[in-house]
């Protein structure tokens, strides 16, 4: 996708827009999560050296861009507004108070079908500086860094196992509510034919959903979700674990080297009243052995191995029915 | 970790071996046909096949002269089990969600008509 320059802006401003192929919540997270942003920020050939980073309203990111020849370019970003997942504004300078090249930036993130439209506006201290920046190749820089961002997000997603993607004939907000509102959740959640007791529903980031399944042989199996991100109606993520009565994390009862914690992420998008739900899962806080187990399972699942697994699926579906 | 699982992981860690397995998933193949898409010497391929055979991921017929290779699904089932169960679980859950939503919307439409 290509960069378009915004027209009709005041003479001291420059603005560009571009669509990138990734869900908005992930793009916003890549821009505002300190561990992520340092991995793709800056043009090709440049790296960043972080002094301090605190991405929050009133917080700042103090860093050097290191050029291909080793030259250091000091940068200070002071965050003003951070509204997940659609808006971000900050002041960008070289760190000194009366830096004439300092500028104000706003970035907006819009959902564009299942992709994200990023619009950036930079307000410089004069029309001359804006013109110099345009001639200096600001548009190419934006193209370059957003391409790196797109690659970063694609790589992040590739580290997840894609569980399933489903289209459902219902508006997105309603589908999302079915995952997050107890009055809906209890109507469809839980395997058919099993009794499910819900011990705790606390639908907020860090909150616990703790449940118990009564298995036909009389045993009880506990499970838990700890909610991570809730961005209504486009993203829901939570940490999944086996659990015990007390609500702690326990290991997989059959497979001791499976990661004890998995991060599960559901993306919801809507086109013409039809919701697409894509579900991904990845190992979380995993040891090297857990990661190896997950990777092996993931790659053997992803490669499909022809009919082998469709037989297995049919078999398992039979037992579970 | 059991020895069987360690052997499976070690075998799966290599992309060439995963590609060999993916090819074998379409059915029994001779070594000659198996080598065709890879830019590798026969001794290198033979080494990969030995690792796969030792880990129980493939078997090779001793009797036939052309010794066809065959995928053995059991070790792969073990490592894929959790994710495949998770996938089945979610597919079933989403079936239920879908029916619930269709019913809910049908009831809402009926309710609106009544008003």
Coordinates of C-alpha atoms in Angstrom, one line a residue, chain A residues 161 163-164 166 168-171 174-175 178-179 184 187-192 238 242 252 258 262 264 279 289 293 296-301 303 305-306 308-309 312-313 316 321, chain B residues 1 5 8-9 12 15 18-19 21-22 25-26 71 73 76-98 100-102 104-105 108:
Chain A
X161 CA -1.0 -20.4 16.4
X163 CA -6.8 -21.5 16.0
X164 CA -9.7 -20.6 13.8
X166 CA -15.2 -17.7 11.7
X168 CA -21.0 -15.0 12.1
X169 CA -24.1 -13.3 10.8
X170 CA -24.4 -10.8 13.6
X171 CA -23.2 -7.3 14.3
X174 CA -23.2 -8.2 19.8
X175 CA -20.6 -10.9 19.1
X178 CA -21.3 -12.5 24.0
X179 CA -17.6 -12.9 25.1
X184 CA -24.7 -13.9 27.2
X187 CA -25.9 -19.1 27.5
X188 CA -23.3 -20.5 25.0
X189 CA -20.1 -21.0 26.8
X190 CA -18.8 -24.4 27.9
X191 CA -18.6 -27.8 26.1
X192 CA -21.9 -29.5 25.2
X238 CA -6.6 -13.3 28.0
X242 CA -5.4 -25.0 33.7
X252 CA -1.7 -29.5 31.5
X258 CA 2.9 -27.7 27.4
X262 CA -1.1 -19.3 26.9
X264 CA -5.3 -16.1 23.6
X279 CA -8.7 -16.6 17.2
X289 CA 11.2 -26.6 27.0
X293 CA 6.8 -28.1 22.8
X296 CA 6.6 -28.4 17.6
X297 CA 2.9 -28.6 18.1
X298 CA 2.3 -25.4 16.1
X299 CA 4.5 -26.4 13.2
X300 CA 3.0 -29.9 12.9
X301 CA -0.5 -28.4 13.1
X303 CA 1.7 -28.1 8.0
X305 CA 0.1 -33.4 7.4
X306 CA -2.8 -34.1 5.0
X308 CA -3.6 -37.5 9.4
X309 CA -5.2 -34.8 11.4
X312 CA -7.6 -37.4 14.4
X313 CA -10.1 -34.5 14.5
X316 CA -11.6 -36.5 18.9
X321 CA -19.5 -35.5 21.6
Chain B
X1 CA 10.1 -34.8 28.8
X5 CA 9.0 -36.5 22.7
X8 CA 10.2 -35.8 18.0
X9 CA 11.1 -32.2 18.8
X12 CA 10.9 -31.3 13.9
X15 CA 13.0 -27.0 8.3
X18 CA 9.6 -30.6 8.3
X19 CA 9.4 -30.2 4.5
X21 CA 7.3 -34.7 6.4
X22 CA 4.9 -32.4 4.6
X25 CA 1.8 -36.4 4.2
X26 CA 0.5 -36.9 0.6
X71 CA 4.8 -40.9 7.5
X73 CA 1.5 -40.2 12.5
X76 CA 3.1 -36.1 15.6
X77 CA -0.3 -36.7 17.1
X78 CA 1.2 -36.4 20.6
X79 CA 2.8 -33.0 20.0
X80 CA -0.2 -31.7 18.1
X81 CA -2.7 -33.0 20.6
X82 CA -3.2 -29.9 22.7
X83 CA -3.5 -27.5 19.9
X84 CA -5.8 -29.8 17.9
X85 CA -8.0 -30.3 20.9
X86 CA -8.0 -26.6 21.4
X87 CA -9.0 -26.0 17.8
X88 CA -11.8 -28.6 18.0
X89 CA -12.9 -27.1 21.3
X90 CA -13.1 -23.6 19.8
X91 CA -14.8 -24.7 16.6
X92 CA -17.5 -26.3 18.7
X93 CA -17.8 -23.3 21.0
X94 CA -18.2 -21.0 18.0
X95 CA -20.9 -23.3 16.6
X96 CA -22.8 -22.8 19.8
X97 CA -22.1 -19.0 19.8
X98 CA -23.4 -18.8 16.2
X100 CA -27.1 -18.6 20.2
X101 CA -26.7 -15.4 18.2
X102 CA -29.0 -16.4 15.4
X104 CA -31.2 -14.2 19.9
X105 CA -31.5 -12.0 16.8
X108 CA -35.3 -9.7 18.9

